[in-house]
CSV table of C-alpha atoms in Angstrom, one decimal:
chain,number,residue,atom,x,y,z
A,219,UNK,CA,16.5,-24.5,-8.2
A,220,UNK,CA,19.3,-24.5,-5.9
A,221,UNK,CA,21.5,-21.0,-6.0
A,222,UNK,CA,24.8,-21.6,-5.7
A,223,UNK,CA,27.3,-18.7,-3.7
A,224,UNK,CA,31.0,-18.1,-4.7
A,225,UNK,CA,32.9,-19.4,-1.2
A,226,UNK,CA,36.4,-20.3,0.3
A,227,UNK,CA,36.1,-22.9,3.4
A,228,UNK,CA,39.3,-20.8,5.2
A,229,UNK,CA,37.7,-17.6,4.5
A,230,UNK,CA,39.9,-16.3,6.8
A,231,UNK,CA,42.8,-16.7,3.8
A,232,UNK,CA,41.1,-14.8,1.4
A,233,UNK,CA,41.6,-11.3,2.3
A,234,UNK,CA,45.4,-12.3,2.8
A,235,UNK,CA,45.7,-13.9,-1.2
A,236,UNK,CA,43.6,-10.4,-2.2
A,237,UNK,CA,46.7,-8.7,-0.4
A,238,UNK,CA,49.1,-10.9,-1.6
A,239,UNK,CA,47.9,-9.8,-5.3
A,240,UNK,CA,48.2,-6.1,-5.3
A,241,UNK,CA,51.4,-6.5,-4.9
A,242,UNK,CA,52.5,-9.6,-7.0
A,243,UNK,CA,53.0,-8.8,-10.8
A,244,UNK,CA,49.8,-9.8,-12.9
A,245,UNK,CA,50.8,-13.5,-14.3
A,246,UNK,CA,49.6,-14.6,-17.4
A,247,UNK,CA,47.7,-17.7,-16.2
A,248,UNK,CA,46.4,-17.6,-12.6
A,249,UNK,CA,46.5,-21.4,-11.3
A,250,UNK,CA,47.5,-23.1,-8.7
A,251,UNK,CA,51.5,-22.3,-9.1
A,252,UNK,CA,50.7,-18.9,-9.3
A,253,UNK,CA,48.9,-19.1,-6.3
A,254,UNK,CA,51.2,-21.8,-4.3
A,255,UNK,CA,54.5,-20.7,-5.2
A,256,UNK,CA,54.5,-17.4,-6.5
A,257,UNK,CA,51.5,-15.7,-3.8
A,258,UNK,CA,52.5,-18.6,-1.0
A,259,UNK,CA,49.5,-20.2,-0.8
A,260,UNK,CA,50.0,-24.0,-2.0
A,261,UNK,CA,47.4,-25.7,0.2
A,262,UNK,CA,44.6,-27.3,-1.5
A,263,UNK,CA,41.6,-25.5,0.2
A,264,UNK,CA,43.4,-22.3,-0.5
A,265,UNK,CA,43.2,-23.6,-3.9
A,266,UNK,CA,39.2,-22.5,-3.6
A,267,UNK,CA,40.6,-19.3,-4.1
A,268,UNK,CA,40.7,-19.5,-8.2
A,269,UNK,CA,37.0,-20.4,-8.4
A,270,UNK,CA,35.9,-18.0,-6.3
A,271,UNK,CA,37.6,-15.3,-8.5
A,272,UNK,CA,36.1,-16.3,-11.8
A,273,UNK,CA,32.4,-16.2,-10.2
A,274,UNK,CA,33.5,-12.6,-8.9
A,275,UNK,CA,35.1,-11.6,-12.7
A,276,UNK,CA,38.8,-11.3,-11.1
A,277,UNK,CA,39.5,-14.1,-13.6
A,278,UNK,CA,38.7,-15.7,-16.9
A,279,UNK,CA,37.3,-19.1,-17.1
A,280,UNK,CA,40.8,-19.9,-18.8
A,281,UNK,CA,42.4,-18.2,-15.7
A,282,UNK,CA,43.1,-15.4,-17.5
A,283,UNK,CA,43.2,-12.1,-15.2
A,284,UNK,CA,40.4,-9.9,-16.4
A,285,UNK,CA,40.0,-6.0,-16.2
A,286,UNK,CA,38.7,-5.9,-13.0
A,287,UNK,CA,42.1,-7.8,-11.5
A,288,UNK,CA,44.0,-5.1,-13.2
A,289,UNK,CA,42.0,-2.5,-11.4
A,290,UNK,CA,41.8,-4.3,-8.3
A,291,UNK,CA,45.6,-4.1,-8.2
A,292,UNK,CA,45.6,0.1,-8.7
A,293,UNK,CA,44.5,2.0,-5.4
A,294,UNK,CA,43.2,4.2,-7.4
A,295,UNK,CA,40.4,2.1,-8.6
A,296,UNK,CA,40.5,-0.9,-6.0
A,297,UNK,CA,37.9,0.0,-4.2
A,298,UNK,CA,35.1,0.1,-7.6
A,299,UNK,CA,36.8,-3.0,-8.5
A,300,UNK,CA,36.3,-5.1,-5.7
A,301,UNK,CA,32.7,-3.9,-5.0
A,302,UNK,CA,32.0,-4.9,-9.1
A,303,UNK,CA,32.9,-7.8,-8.1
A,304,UNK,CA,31.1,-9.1,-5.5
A,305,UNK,CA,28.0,-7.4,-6.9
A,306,UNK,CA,28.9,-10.0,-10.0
A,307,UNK,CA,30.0,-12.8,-7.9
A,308,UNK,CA,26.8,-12.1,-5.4
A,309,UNK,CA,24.7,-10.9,-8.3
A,310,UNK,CA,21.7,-13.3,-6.8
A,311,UNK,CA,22.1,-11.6,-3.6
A,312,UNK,CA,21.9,-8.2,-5.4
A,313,UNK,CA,18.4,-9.1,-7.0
A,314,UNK,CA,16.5,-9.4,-3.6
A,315,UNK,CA,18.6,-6.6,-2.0
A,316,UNK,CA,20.5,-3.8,-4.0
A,317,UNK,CA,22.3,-2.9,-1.0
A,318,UNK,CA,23.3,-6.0,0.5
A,319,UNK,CA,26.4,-4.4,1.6
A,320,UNK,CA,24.7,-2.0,3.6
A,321,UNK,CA,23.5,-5.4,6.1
A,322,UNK,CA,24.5,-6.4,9.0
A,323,UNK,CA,26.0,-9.8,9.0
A,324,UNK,CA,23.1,-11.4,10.9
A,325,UNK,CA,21.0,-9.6,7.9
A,326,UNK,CA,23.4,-10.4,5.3
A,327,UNK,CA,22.9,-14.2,6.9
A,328,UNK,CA,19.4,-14.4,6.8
A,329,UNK,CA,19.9,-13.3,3.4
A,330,UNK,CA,21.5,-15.6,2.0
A,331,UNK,CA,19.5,-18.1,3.6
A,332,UNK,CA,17.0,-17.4,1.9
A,333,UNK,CA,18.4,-17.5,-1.4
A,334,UNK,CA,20.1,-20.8,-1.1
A,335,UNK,CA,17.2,-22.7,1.4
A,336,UNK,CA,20.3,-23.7,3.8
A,337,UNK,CA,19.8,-23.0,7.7
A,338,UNK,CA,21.6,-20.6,9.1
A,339,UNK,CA,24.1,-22.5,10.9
A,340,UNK,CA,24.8,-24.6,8.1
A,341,UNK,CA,28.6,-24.8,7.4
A,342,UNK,CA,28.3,-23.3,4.1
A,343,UNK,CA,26.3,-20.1,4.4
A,344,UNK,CA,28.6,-19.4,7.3
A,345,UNK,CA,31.6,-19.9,4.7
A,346,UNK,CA,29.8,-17.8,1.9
A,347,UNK,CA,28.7,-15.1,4.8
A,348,UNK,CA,32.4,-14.4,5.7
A,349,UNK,CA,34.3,-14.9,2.0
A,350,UNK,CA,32.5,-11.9,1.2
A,351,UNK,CA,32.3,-9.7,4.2
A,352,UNK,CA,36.1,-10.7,4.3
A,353,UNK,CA,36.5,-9.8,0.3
A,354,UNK,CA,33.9,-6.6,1.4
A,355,UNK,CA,37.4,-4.9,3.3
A,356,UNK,CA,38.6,-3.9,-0.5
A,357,UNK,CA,35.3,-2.6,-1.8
A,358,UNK,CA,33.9,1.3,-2.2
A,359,UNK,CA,30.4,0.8,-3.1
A,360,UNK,CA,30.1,4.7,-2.6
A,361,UNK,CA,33.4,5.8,-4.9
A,362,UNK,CA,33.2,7.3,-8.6
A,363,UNK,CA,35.0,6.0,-10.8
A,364,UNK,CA,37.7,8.4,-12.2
A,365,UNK,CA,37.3,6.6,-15.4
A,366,UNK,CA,33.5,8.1,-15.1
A,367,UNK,CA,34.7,11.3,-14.2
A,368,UNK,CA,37.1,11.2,-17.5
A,369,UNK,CA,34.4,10.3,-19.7
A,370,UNK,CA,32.2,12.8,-18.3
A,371,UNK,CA,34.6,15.4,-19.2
A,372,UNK,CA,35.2,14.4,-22.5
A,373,UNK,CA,31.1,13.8,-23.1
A,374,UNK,CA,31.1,17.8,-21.8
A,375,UNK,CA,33.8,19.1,-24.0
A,376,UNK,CA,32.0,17.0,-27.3
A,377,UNK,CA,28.6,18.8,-26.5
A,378,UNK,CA,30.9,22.7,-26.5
A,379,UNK,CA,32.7,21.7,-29.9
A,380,UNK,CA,29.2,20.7,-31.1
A,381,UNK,CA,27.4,23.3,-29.9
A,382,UNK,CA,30.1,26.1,-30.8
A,383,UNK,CA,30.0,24.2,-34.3
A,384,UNK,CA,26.4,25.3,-34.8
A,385,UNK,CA,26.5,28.8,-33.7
A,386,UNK,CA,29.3,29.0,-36.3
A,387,UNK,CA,26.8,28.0,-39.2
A,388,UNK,CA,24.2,30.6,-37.4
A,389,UNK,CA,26.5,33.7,-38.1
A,390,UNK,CA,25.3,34.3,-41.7
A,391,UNK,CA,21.6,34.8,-40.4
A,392,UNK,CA,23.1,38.1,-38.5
A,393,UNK,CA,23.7,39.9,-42.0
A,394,UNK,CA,21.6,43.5,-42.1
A,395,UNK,CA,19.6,42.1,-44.5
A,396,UNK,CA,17.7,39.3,-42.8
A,397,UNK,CA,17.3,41.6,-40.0
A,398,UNK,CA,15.5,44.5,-42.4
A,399,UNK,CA,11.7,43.5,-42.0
A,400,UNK,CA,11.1,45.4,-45.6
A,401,UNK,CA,13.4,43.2,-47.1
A,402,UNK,CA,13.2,40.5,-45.3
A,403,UNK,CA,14.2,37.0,-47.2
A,404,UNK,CA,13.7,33.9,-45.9
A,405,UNK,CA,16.2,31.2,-45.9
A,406,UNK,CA,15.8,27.5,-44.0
A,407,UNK,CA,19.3,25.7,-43.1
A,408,UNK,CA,19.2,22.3,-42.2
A,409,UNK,CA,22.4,21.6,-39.9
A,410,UNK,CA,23.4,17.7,-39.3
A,411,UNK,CA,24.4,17.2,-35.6
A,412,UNK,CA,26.8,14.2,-34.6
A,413,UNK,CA,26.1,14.0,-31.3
A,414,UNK,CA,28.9,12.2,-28.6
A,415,UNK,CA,27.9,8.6,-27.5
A,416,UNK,CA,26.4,8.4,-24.2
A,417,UNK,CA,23.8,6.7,-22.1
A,418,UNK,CA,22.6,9.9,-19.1
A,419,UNK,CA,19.5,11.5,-21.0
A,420,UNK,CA,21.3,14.8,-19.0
A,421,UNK,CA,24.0,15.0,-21.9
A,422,UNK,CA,21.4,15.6,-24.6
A,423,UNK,CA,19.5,18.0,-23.2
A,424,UNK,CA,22.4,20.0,-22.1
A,425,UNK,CA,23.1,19.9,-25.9
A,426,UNK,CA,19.7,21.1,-27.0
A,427,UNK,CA,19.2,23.8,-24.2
A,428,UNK,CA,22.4,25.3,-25.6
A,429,UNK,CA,21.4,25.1,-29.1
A,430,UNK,CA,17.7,26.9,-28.1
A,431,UNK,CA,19.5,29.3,-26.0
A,432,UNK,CA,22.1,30.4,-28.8
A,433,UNK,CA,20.2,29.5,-32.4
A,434,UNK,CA,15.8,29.4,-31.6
A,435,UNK,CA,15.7,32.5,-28.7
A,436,UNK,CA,15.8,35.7,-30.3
């Protein structure tokens, strides 16, 4: 089956209308007014434009900007946005090569040659070749989100609140009494953890090395 590549015949405008839209206010419908009047772009192959952003996620399929164009406009998070996506828009790309962004355009060429079956000097694959190494001046495949690093910090400060909660519980076990080996007296707790949402294995054990370090070591 034929694989079909998000492209803009004047590549060359692309980068320009990406320009053009971190500074432009975020409309609520981006169509071709938007783009012709508003971003000065009213010629009809700059038009390709708005169907190239909804296979990259910049847009809804109603036109509707989407997250990533809100991002795309911060220069704080431009970078992650634009490199989302083209890993969206390229996503075929991505499955033979996870770091397609890391080749050279004659690499990057062959590429997509072989995804699509068109020769190299084929019109089309030289359109789709520079749309995204054009789109590719925005994008940070190496930055960290500071959204991540928000969430990690919050994920860390859940696991001290948990783990702080069950040393709490733990005092009573530090009476003379349980200590005494004479009168020793046994008593089991069971303590309910409600541990923070999160998909990095790291988090939980973090959370159960503390608890073995303060409750299970004597």
């Amino acid at each position: 089956m034929a694989v079909n590549l998000p492209y803009m015949v004047s590549s060359g405008t692309l980068s320009k209308i990406l320009q053009k839209i971190c500074d432009a206010s975020i409309p609520e419908n981006f169509n071709g007014d938007f783009l012709g009047t508003k971003l000065g772009f009213p010629g009809g192959n700059q038009r390709a434009f708005i169907p190239w952003a909804k296979r990259c996620g910049l847009l809804a399929e109603d036109g509707t900007p989407t997250q990533l164009y809100k991002d795309f406009r911060n220069p704080q998070y431009r970078g992650i946005s634009m490199a989302n996506s083209l890993k969206k828009g390229y996503a075929e790309l991505y499955v033979r090569n996870e770091y397609a962004h890391l080749l050279t355009k004659p690499d990057f060429t062959k590429l997509v040659t072989d995804t699509t079956g068109l020769a190299h000097d084929n019109q089309t694959v030289k359109a789709i070749v520079n749309s995204y190494f054009n789109a590719k001046e925005f994008a940070d495949f190496e930055a960290k989100s500071v959204k991540s690093e928000v969430k990690e910090t919050k994920e860390k400060k859940e696991i001290k609140e948990v783990v702080n909660e069950v040393v709490s519980h733990e005092e009573p076990m530090h009476n003379p009494i349980h200590r005494n080996k004479k009168n020793s007296i046994g008593i089991n707790y069971t303590i309910n953890l409600v541990l923070p949402k999160t998909d990095d294995p790291a988090i939980y054990n973090a959370i159960f090395k503390s608890l073995k370090e303060n409750l299970l070591d004597d």
